[in-house]
Each structure stands twice: as C-alpha cells, then as structure tokens.
Coordinates of C-alpha atoms and ligand atoms in Angstrom, one line a residue:
M20 CA -0.1 -0.1 0.0
H21 CA 1.2 3.2 -0.7
Y22 CA 0.7 6.7 -2.2
T23 CA 1.8 7.6 -5.9
K24 CA 0.8 11.4 -7.1
N25 CA -0.9 11.6 -3.7
K26 CA -3.0 8.8 -4.5
L27 CA -3.6 5.9 -2.8
L28 CA -2.8 2.4 -4.7
I29 CA -2.6 -1.1 -3.2
D30 CA -0.9 -3.7 -5.1
R31 CA -0.4 -1.2 -7.3
I32 CA -4.2 -0.7 -8.0
N33 CA -6.1 2.6 -7.7
V34 CA -8.1 2.3 -4.4
D35 CA -10.7 5.3 -5.7
R36 CA -11.0 2.8 -8.6
I37 CA -11.9 -0.3 -6.8
I38 CA -14.7 1.6 -5.2
R39 CA -16.1 3.0 -8.2
K40 CA -16.5 -0.2 -9.6
F41 CA -17.3 -2.7 -6.9
G42 CA -19.1 0.2 -4.7
S43 CA -18.7 1.2 -0.8
P44 CA -18.3 -0.5 1.7
T45 CA -16.2 -3.3 0.3
Y46 CA -13.8 -5.3 2.0
C47 CA -10.4 -5.8 -0.3
Y48 CA -8.0 -8.4 0.2
S49 CA -4.3 -9.0 -1.0
Y50 CA -3.2 -12.0 -2.8
N51 CA 0.7 -10.9 -2.3
K52 CA 0.1 -10.0 1.4
L53 CA -1.1 -13.6 2.2
K54 CA 1.3 -15.6 0.4
E55 CA 4.0 -13.2 2.0
N56 CA 2.2 -13.9 5.8
I57 CA 2.1 -17.9 5.0
L58 CA 6.1 -17.9 3.6
K59 CA 7.2 -15.6 6.3
F60 CA 5.0 -18.0 9.4
K61 CA 6.7 -21.1 7.4
K62 CA 10.0 -19.5 7.6
N63 CA 9.8 -18.8 11.3
F64 CA 9.4 -22.1 12.0
I65 CA 11.2 -23.7 9.6
K66 CA 13.2 -26.3 11.7
I67 CA 9.8 -27.5 13.3
N68 CA 8.0 -28.4 10.1
P69 CA 4.9 -27.6 11.4
L70 CA 1.4 -28.2 10.1
I71 CA -0.1 -25.3 9.7
C72 CA -4.0 -25.2 10.3
F73 CA -5.6 -21.8 9.4
A74 CA -7.8 -20.5 11.6
V75 CA -10.8 -20.3 9.5
K76 CA -12.9 -18.6 11.9
S77 CA -10.8 -15.5 11.2
N78 CA -11.7 -15.3 7.5
N79 CA -14.1 -17.9 5.7
N80 CA -14.1 -16.6 2.4
K81 CA -14.2 -19.8 -0.1
T82 CA -11.4 -17.9 -2.5
I83 CA -9.3 -16.8 0.4
L84 CA -9.2 -20.7 2.1
N85 CA -8.7 -21.9 -1.6
E86 CA -6.0 -20.1 -1.7
I87 CA -4.4 -20.8 1.4
A88 CA -5.1 -24.5 0.6
R89 CA -3.0 -24.1 -2.9
L90 CA -0.1 -22.8 -0.2
G91 CA -0.1 -26.1 1.0
V92 CA -2.0 -25.2 4.8
G93 CA -4.7 -27.2 6.2
A94 CA -7.7 -25.8 8.4
D95 CA -8.5 -25.3 11.8
V96 CA -12.6 -25.3 12.2
V97 CA -15.1 -24.4 14.8
S98 CA -18.2 -25.6 13.6
K99 CA -20.1 -27.6 10.8
G100 CA -20.5 -24.7 8.3
E101 CA -16.7 -24.2 8.8
L102 CA -15.5 -28.1 8.0
M103 CA -17.6 -27.7 5.1
A104 CA -16.2 -24.6 3.8
A105 CA -13.0 -25.5 4.2
L106 CA -13.5 -29.2 2.3
K107 CA -15.4 -27.4 -0.2
S108 CA -12.2 -24.7 -0.5
K109 CA -10.3 -27.9 -1.1
I110 CA -8.3 -28.0 2.1
N111 CA -7.2 -31.5 2.6
P112 CA -9.1 -33.0 5.0
K113 CA -6.1 -34.8 6.5
K114 CA -4.8 -31.4 7.2
I115 CA -8.0 -30.4 9.3
V116 CA -8.4 -30.0 12.9
F117 CA -12.1 -29.1 14.6
S118 CA -11.6 -27.3 17.8
G119 CA -14.4 -25.8 20.1
V120 CA -16.1 -26.3 23.5
G121 CA -19.9 -27.5 21.8
K122 CA -19.5 -29.7 19.2
T123 CA -22.5 -31.4 18.5
Y124 CA -23.5 -35.1 17.9
D125 CA -24.3 -34.2 14.6
E126 CA -21.1 -32.1 13.7
I127 CA -18.8 -34.3 15.0
N128 CA -20.4 -37.6 12.9
F129 CA -19.9 -35.7 10.3
A130 CA -16.4 -34.9 11.0
V131 CA -15.7 -38.5 11.2
K132 CA -17.5 -39.2 8.1
K133 CA -15.4 -36.7 6.1
K134 CA -11.9 -38.3 7.6
I135 CA -10.1 -35.3 9.6
L136 CA -7.0 -35.3 11.1
L137 CA -8.3 -34.7 14.5
I138 CA -10.9 -34.0 16.9
N139 CA -9.7 -31.9 19.8
A140 CA -12.4 -32.3 22.7
E141 CA -12.7 -29.8 25.5
S142 CA -14.6 -32.0 28.2
K143 CA -15.2 -35.3 29.2
S144 CA -18.6 -35.1 28.0
E145 CA -17.5 -34.2 24.7
I146 CA -15.3 -37.1 24.8
E147 CA -18.2 -39.4 25.8
T148 CA -20.2 -38.2 22.6
I149 CA -17.3 -38.6 20.3
L150 CA -17.1 -42.2 22.3
Q151 CA -21.1 -42.8 21.4
V152 CA -20.4 -41.8 17.1
A153 CA -17.3 -44.5 17.4
K154 CA -19.3 -47.1 18.7
K155 CA -22.2 -46.4 16.9
I156 CA -20.3 -46.9 13.4
N157 CA -17.6 -49.2 14.8
K158 CA -14.4 -47.4 14.0
T159 CA -11.4 -45.7 16.2
I160 CA -11.7 -42.6 16.3
D161 CA -8.6 -40.0 16.4
I162 CA -8.6 -37.4 19.2
G163 CA -6.8 -34.6 21.3
I164 CA -7.1 -33.3 24.3
R165 CA -7.5 -29.6 25.1
L166 CA -5.3 -28.2 27.9
N167 CA -6.2 -25.0 30.0
P168 CA -2.5 -24.0 30.8
N169 CA -3.9 -21.4 33.3
V170 CA -1.5 -19.0 31.5
D171 CA -2.4 -15.2 31.2
A172 CA -1.7 -14.3 27.5
N173 CA -1.7 -10.7 28.2
T174 CA -4.1 -9.4 25.7
I175 CA -7.6 -7.8 25.4
K176 CA -9.4 -9.8 28.4
E177 CA -12.5 -10.5 25.7
I178 CA -10.0 -12.9 23.6
T179 CA -7.5 -14.5 26.7
T180 CA -8.5 -18.8 26.4
G181 CA -5.6 -20.3 28.3
K182 CA -7.1 -18.9 32.2
N183 CA -9.1 -21.3 34.6
S184 CA -11.5 -18.9 34.7
N185 CA -12.0 -19.0 30.9
K186 CA -14.6 -22.2 29.4
F187 CA -12.0 -23.5 27.0
G188 CA -10.0 -26.7 27.5
L189 CA -9.4 -28.7 30.7
S190 CA -7.3 -28.2 33.6
E191 CA -4.0 -30.3 33.9
K192 CA -5.4 -32.7 36.3
E193 CA -8.2 -33.6 34.3
V194 CA -6.5 -34.1 31.2
I195 CA -4.4 -36.2 32.9
N196 CA -7.5 -38.1 34.6
L197 CA -8.9 -38.5 31.0
I198 CA -5.7 -39.8 29.1
N199 CA -5.1 -42.3 32.2
Y200 CA -8.8 -43.2 31.6
Y201 CA -9.2 -43.1 28.0
K202 CA -5.9 -44.4 26.3
T203 CA -6.6 -48.4 26.5
S204 CA -9.9 -47.1 25.2
K205 CA -11.0 -49.6 21.5
Y206 CA -12.5 -46.2 20.0
L207 CA -10.6 -43.7 21.0
N208 CA -7.2 -43.0 20.0
I209 CA -5.8 -40.2 21.7
R210 CA -3.1 -38.4 19.4
C211 CA -2.5 -35.3 20.4
L212 CA -2.4 -32.9 23.2
S213 CA -3.6 -28.9 22.1
V214 CA -3.6 -25.8 23.8
H215 CA -4.9 -22.4 22.6
I216 CA -4.2 -19.5 24.7
G217 CA -5.6 -16.2 23.3
S218 CA -5.3 -14.1 20.4
Q219 CA -3.4 -11.0 19.4
I220 CA 0.0 -12.2 21.8
T221 CA 2.7 -10.0 21.1
S222 CA 5.1 -11.4 23.8
H223 CA 6.9 -14.8 24.0
I224 CA 6.5 -14.8 27.6
P225 CA 2.9 -16.8 27.7
Y226 CA 3.6 -19.1 24.9
L227 CA 7.2 -20.1 27.2
K228 CA 4.9 -20.5 30.3
M229 CA 2.3 -22.7 28.1
L230 CA 5.0 -24.9 26.2
K231 CA 6.3 -25.3 30.5
T232 CA 2.9 -26.8 31.6
V233 CA 2.8 -29.1 27.9
Q234 CA 5.8 -30.4 29.1
K235 CA 4.5 -31.4 32.6
I236 CA 1.6 -32.9 31.3
I237 CA 4.0 -35.2 28.9
D238 CA 6.1 -36.0 31.6
K239 CA 3.5 -36.8 34.2
S240 CA 1.2 -38.6 31.9
N241 CA 4.3 -40.8 30.5
F242 CA 2.0 -40.7 27.2
N243 CA 3.5 -40.6 23.9
F244 CA 1.3 -38.0 22.0
K245 CA 2.0 -38.2 17.9
Y246 CA 1.1 -34.5 17.8
I247 CA 1.4 -31.6 20.1
D248 CA -0.8 -28.8 18.8
L249 CA 0.1 -25.1 19.9
G250 CA -2.6 -23.6 18.5
G251 CA -2.3 -19.6 17.1
G252 CA -2.7 -16.1 18.9
M253 CA 0.3 -14.6 17.2
G254 CA -0.1 -11.4 17.6
I255 CA 0.1 -8.2 14.7
N256 CA 1.3 -4.8 14.5
Y257 CA -1.9 -2.6 13.8
G258 CA 0.5 0.2 14.1
Q259 CA -0.7 1.3 17.6
N260 CA 2.4 0.4 19.8
S261 CA 5.1 -1.3 17.9
K262 CA 5.1 -4.0 20.0
E263 CA 5.5 -7.3 18.1
L264 CA 6.2 -11.1 19.0
N265 CA 9.9 -13.0 19.3
Y266 CA 9.1 -15.6 16.6
K267 CA 12.9 -16.7 17.2
K268 CA 12.7 -16.8 20.8
Y269 CA 9.3 -18.9 20.3
S270 CA 10.3 -21.1 18.0
D271 CA 14.0 -21.8 19.5
K272 CA 12.2 -23.1 22.8
I273 CA 9.7 -25.2 20.5
N274 CA 12.9 -26.7 18.4
K275 CA 14.2 -28.3 22.0
F276 CA 10.9 -29.2 23.0
V277 CA 10.5 -31.0 19.6
K278 CA 13.9 -32.3 19.9
K279 CA 13.3 -33.6 23.4
N280 CA 10.0 -35.4 22.8
K281 CA 10.0 -36.7 19.2
V282 CA 6.2 -34.9 18.4
N283 CA 5.0 -33.6 15.1
I284 CA 4.1 -29.8 15.6
I285 CA 0.3 -28.3 14.8
F286 CA -0.1 -24.5 14.4
E287 CA -3.3 -23.0 13.9
P288 CA -2.9 -19.2 13.1
G289 CA -5.6 -17.2 12.5
R290 CA -4.8 -13.2 12.7
S291 CA -0.9 -13.6 11.5
I292 CA -2.0 -15.0 8.6
V293 CA -4.9 -12.7 7.2
G294 CA -4.8 -9.9 9.5
N295 CA -3.0 -7.4 7.2
V296 CA -4.1 -8.6 3.8
G297 CA -7.7 -6.9 4.2
Y298 CA -8.8 -3.5 3.6
L299 CA -12.2 -2.0 4.2
L300 CA -12.9 0.7 1.9
T301 CA -15.5 3.2 2.8
K302 CA -16.9 6.6 1.6
I303 CA -17.9 9.4 3.8
I304 CA -21.4 10.3 3.3
Y305 CA -21.5 13.5 5.1
I306 CA -19.1 15.4 7.7
K307 CA -21.2 17.0 10.7
K308 CA -19.1 19.6 12.5
T309 CA -20.0 20.4 15.9
S310 CA -18.1 22.7 18.1
K311 CA -15.2 20.3 19.3
I312 CA -15.9 17.5 17.0
N313 CA -15.8 16.8 13.4
F314 CA -18.3 13.5 12.8
I315 CA -17.2 11.8 9.5
I316 CA -20.0 9.6 8.9
V317 CA -18.8 6.8 6.3
D318 CA -21.5 4.1 4.6
A319 CA -19.4 1.0 6.3
G320 CA -20.8 0.6 10.0
M321 CA -20.2 -2.0 13.1
N322 CA -22.0 -4.3 11.3
D323 CA -19.4 -4.2 8.8
L324 CA -16.6 -4.3 11.1
M325 CA -17.4 -5.1 14.7
R326 CA -13.8 -4.9 16.1
P327 CA -13.8 -1.5 17.6
A328 CA -17.0 -1.8 19.3
L329 CA -16.5 -4.9 20.6
Y330 CA -13.1 -5.1 21.7
K331 CA -12.1 -1.0 21.1
A332 CA -9.7 -2.3 18.4
Y333 CA -7.5 0.4 17.3
H334 CA -7.6 0.2 13.3
R335 CA -5.5 3.1 11.2
I336 CA -7.6 4.9 8.8
I337 CA -6.0 6.4 6.0
P338 CA -7.4 9.0 3.0
T339 CA -7.3 7.5 -0.6
K340 CA -6.4 11.0 -1.5
K341 CA -3.5 12.9 0.2
N342 CA -3.4 16.3 1.3
K343 CA -1.2 18.5 3.2
R344 CA -4.3 20.6 4.6
K345 CA -4.3 19.7 8.5
V346 CA -7.2 20.0 10.4
S347 CA -6.7 20.5 14.4
K348 CA -9.8 19.1 15.5
R349 CA -11.1 16.2 16.8
H350 CA -12.2 14.0 14.2
D351 CA -14.5 10.9 15.2
F352 CA -15.0 8.5 12.3
V353 CA -18.4 6.6 12.7
G354 CA -20.6 4.6 10.7
P355 CA -24.5 5.2 10.1
I356 CA -25.7 2.6 13.1
C357 CA -28.3 3.8 15.4
E358 CA -25.7 2.7 18.7
T359 CA -22.8 5.1 20.0
T360 CA -20.2 2.3 19.6
D361 CA -20.3 2.5 16.4
K362 CA -17.4 4.2 16.2
F363 CA -14.1 3.1 14.2
L364 CA -11.6 6.4 15.6
S365 CA -10.9 9.0 17.3
L366 CA -8.2 11.3 16.2
N367 CA -7.3 14.9 17.2
S368 CA -6.3 16.0 14.0
Y369 CA -6.5 14.7 10.5
Q370 CA -5.9 16.1 6.8
K371 CA -9.1 17.9 5.4
L372 CA -11.6 15.5 4.5
D373 CA -14.9 16.5 2.1
E374 CA -18.3 14.6 1.9
G375 CA -18.2 12.1 -1.0
D376 CA -14.2 11.3 0.0
N377 CA -13.2 7.7 0.6
I378 CA -11.0 6.3 3.2
V379 CA -9.6 2.9 4.0
I380 CA -9.9 0.9 7.6
C381 CA -7.1 -0.9 7.4
D382 CA -5.9 -4.4 8.9
V383 CA -9.2 -6.2 9.1
G384 CA -8.6 -9.3 7.2
A385 CA -9.1 -10.9 10.3
Y386 CA -12.3 -11.2 12.5
G387 CA -13.7 -8.4 9.9
K388 CA -16.1 -9.7 7.7
V389 CA -16.7 -12.9 9.6
L390 CA -18.0 -10.6 12.5
S391 CA -20.2 -8.6 10.2
S392 CA -24.4 -8.8 11.1
N393 CA -27.5 -7.1 9.3
Y394 CA -27.9 -5.3 12.1
N395 CA -30.1 -2.4 11.5
L396 CA -31.3 -4.5 8.6
R397 CA -28.0 -3.2 6.7
V398 CA -26.5 -5.6 3.7
G399 CA -22.9 -6.8 3.9
A400 CA -19.8 -5.8 2.1
N401 CA -18.9 -7.0 -1.4
E402 CA -15.2 -8.9 -0.8
V403 CA -12.8 -8.4 -3.6
L404 CA -9.2 -9.8 -4.1
I405 CA -6.3 -8.4 -5.9
K406 CA -4.3 -11.1 -7.9
N407 CA -2.0 -10.5 -10.4
S408 CA -2.7 -7.1 -11.0
K409 CA -6.3 -7.7 -11.6
V410 CA -9.5 -6.8 -8.7
F411 CA -11.8 -10.1 -8.7
R412 CA -15.0 -10.1 -6.8
I413 CA -14.7 -12.8 -4.6
R414 CA -18.6 -12.5 -2.2
K415 CA -21.3 -11.1 -3.5
K416 CA -23.1 -8.7 -0.9
E417 CA -26.5 -10.2 -0.3
R418 CA -30.1 -8.6 -1.5
L419 CA -32.0 -6.6 0.6
E420 CA -34.8 -8.2 -0.5
S421 CA -33.2 -11.7 0.8
I422 CA -33.0 -10.8 4.4
I423 CA -36.1 -9.2 4.5
Ligands
PLP4 C1 -9.2 -18.6 17.2 C2 -8.5 -19.6 17.5 C3 -7.6 -19.6 17.0 C4 -7.0 -18.1 16.1 O1 -6.4 -17.4 16.6 P1 -5.7 -15.9 15.9 O2 -5.7 -15.4 17.5 O3 -6.6 -15.8 14.8 O4 -4.3 -16.9 15.5 C5 -6.6 -21.0 17.0 N1 -7.4 -22.0 17.3 C6 -8.3 -21.8 18.3 C7 -8.7 -23.0 18.8 C8 -8.8 -20.9 18.1 O5 -10.0 -20.4 18.8

C-alpha cells in the first residue's frame, strides 16, 4: 500500500477505482500479502516443519481459503459450517483439526465421516459423545485433548482463552485423568495434546509458560502424543504500539521441545495469516461539524466491522487522496448505525476531508467480515481480491430483499 501522486494504491491498483467499480463499503484483500504472510510463517518455524492449520473463524471467504489450500496450508475449524467451507475450498481433510467447546453429535459425526485429522475435545462429556459416534459406526476415532494451562496471555481480556476462568480446555489434572481413563479405549485413539491461550499475543513469555505446562503433562502422564497442537494467537502490529512477537525466541524453545519429545507440531494461526491482508474501503457520506468534533460519517458501520465496538480495537484509517491541509480538531470516524459504539476511531487532528471522499480502514482481514451482521437491516459489504494486478469480486453482498 502506498501513495503515488497523492493517490492511494494497493498492490499498484488505485483504491478509488476499486470503489467506483465494486461499490462501498467493500472488503479488499491482497493475494501478495497473504502469500507473503504464509511464507514468512513457514520460515519462522522452518526447523520444526509444523502442520499449519489456518483458523477459519478469522476469515471464511471461500476464495481466500482456496488460495490458502493451494499454499499447502490446512484448517482449524470450529463448526460444521466452517468444516464444509474448508472442504469445499479443497483443503485436505488430513490437514483439518476441529476445535470448540460445544461440538454436537451431528457435527462430530460429520467430521468423522469426512476423515479429518483430529477432533480436539474440550470436556469429558464431549469425549463421551465422540465415543458414542465411534461405537455407532464401529470405528476408532483420533482425538486430541485441549489443555487449559492457566496462563495469562496478556492480551485484551475478551480474547484471552487460557486462564482457568475461561470456558476453554481442561485443567492439567483433568487432562492427566482423562488420558489414563481413555488410553486403553478400543474406540478412541488419543493422538494429540492441544492448547490455545488467546489472540493478539505480542510477547513470547506466555507461550514459554504454556510450553512448560505442556511438558509437565507429557512427563506426568508418560504418554506418547503424536501431535502437540500449540494453537494460534500470534499478534500483529496494528500500528498503535510497535510491540511484536519475537518469533525466534518462541521457535527456538519449540525446537528444543520437539527434539526432546519427538512430536509433530501443529499451529492454528488466524490473525497472523490474514490480519494485514484486508482493507475496508468506505465512502464519507456526511461530515457533521459540532463545536468540538468533526463527525466523519462513513457508509461502513459496526455491522461491517465489529472489532472497535466489541474490543475497542484500534484500526488505522487513511485517506485515498492525500493532502497537506491539516485540520486541528477532534475527528470521530463513525458509521450510520444507531449505536454510540458505532465508532471506528477518534483522532485529535486529520487532513482536510470532504463529503464523498473515500477512506480505508486497515488490517481488517481477520475477524472483520466474519463478525459482520445485518444489524439495522443493512446488507453486508462486497469482498474483492487483488491478484496478479487484477481485482476480482470474491463474495457478493446479499440482496436486501433476501434478508428482509
Ligand atoms: C481463534 C482460535 C485460533 C486462532 O487465533 P488467532 O489469534 O487468530 O491466531 C486458533 N485456535 C483456536 C482453538 C481458536 O479458537
């Protein structure tokens, strides 16, 4: 993304032209960035040679999933719908793991029929349901058990998952009990110990603590896991502070861990693969000036991008036409939704803007479109992909008639 003659380009395509052609608001993704992120991720863990299972919940666009599949990556799914989307996008079932605390009998049955790699169970009741499915079809099912290591990921509290006050996974003690209880089962094959402590993690310290607990379980249970699934959660730089995860320190530790335990590593990254791949393009409908604030009212709302309202998440906003006329007044970038939290960003100054100008909300490829809704009975945004210097529409927004 850069400016040429003060006009914003993404992968050398003029952003205003994309909006003219595909309308506004539009989610726009960069294939180049997606590929770069996947190659970088692989490089960061090159010595470990992990199975990378992309967390589909962060972005479930079929074309994006298909591009991910072509780059050799698998999927981490959390519902039957996501599993169907992954399979339709040609992700290899032997590279798919199924996570989540509330998998139903029907979902487990479907996953087993599709011969996916692993079902990562999160409770004894769930394991019992998997057992019922196995008995019904008289087959052995490969499972993982998800550990809750009681580690604080030091991230936004709404997206931490590895503390014992969170609903996810099982405690050390429970995991060991369940291994002992089910390890002789004729119908269940415990293959994996899984863990995922949260999202947007920018320090390696929680990860090292998590690894320590995983090691403890391996030692105490004296059980040979084929896979250790370390989840995702790697944070990205949204441009607010420059804290970034030290991949080297994390991967060095995993390296030693792998050598010692002779296991295969699985990762489930979402945000770090697609976060900075996506942009939300939106048009300024009105500028409403009060004595203290200029409200920049755009045609994207919290129904299109929920993260600022949901987690107070920070997303950079940049104009598609740059100028040097600075306006030193508070600017609130807001949507049309009838909610005060329908606000993307508040800044103390900004360049001069006019009604009809376009702006770009950055780094929305993960947990952007997937969290959108029809609140206020609004249709969603189109999705487009820039690949090989061309722009393709990769999901059409709904028709208003079909959601009424
Ligand atoms: C959400 C989730 C992920 C992905 O998290 P990111 O922060 O997007 O990398 C991975 N594994 C599980 C089990 C999840 O719930």
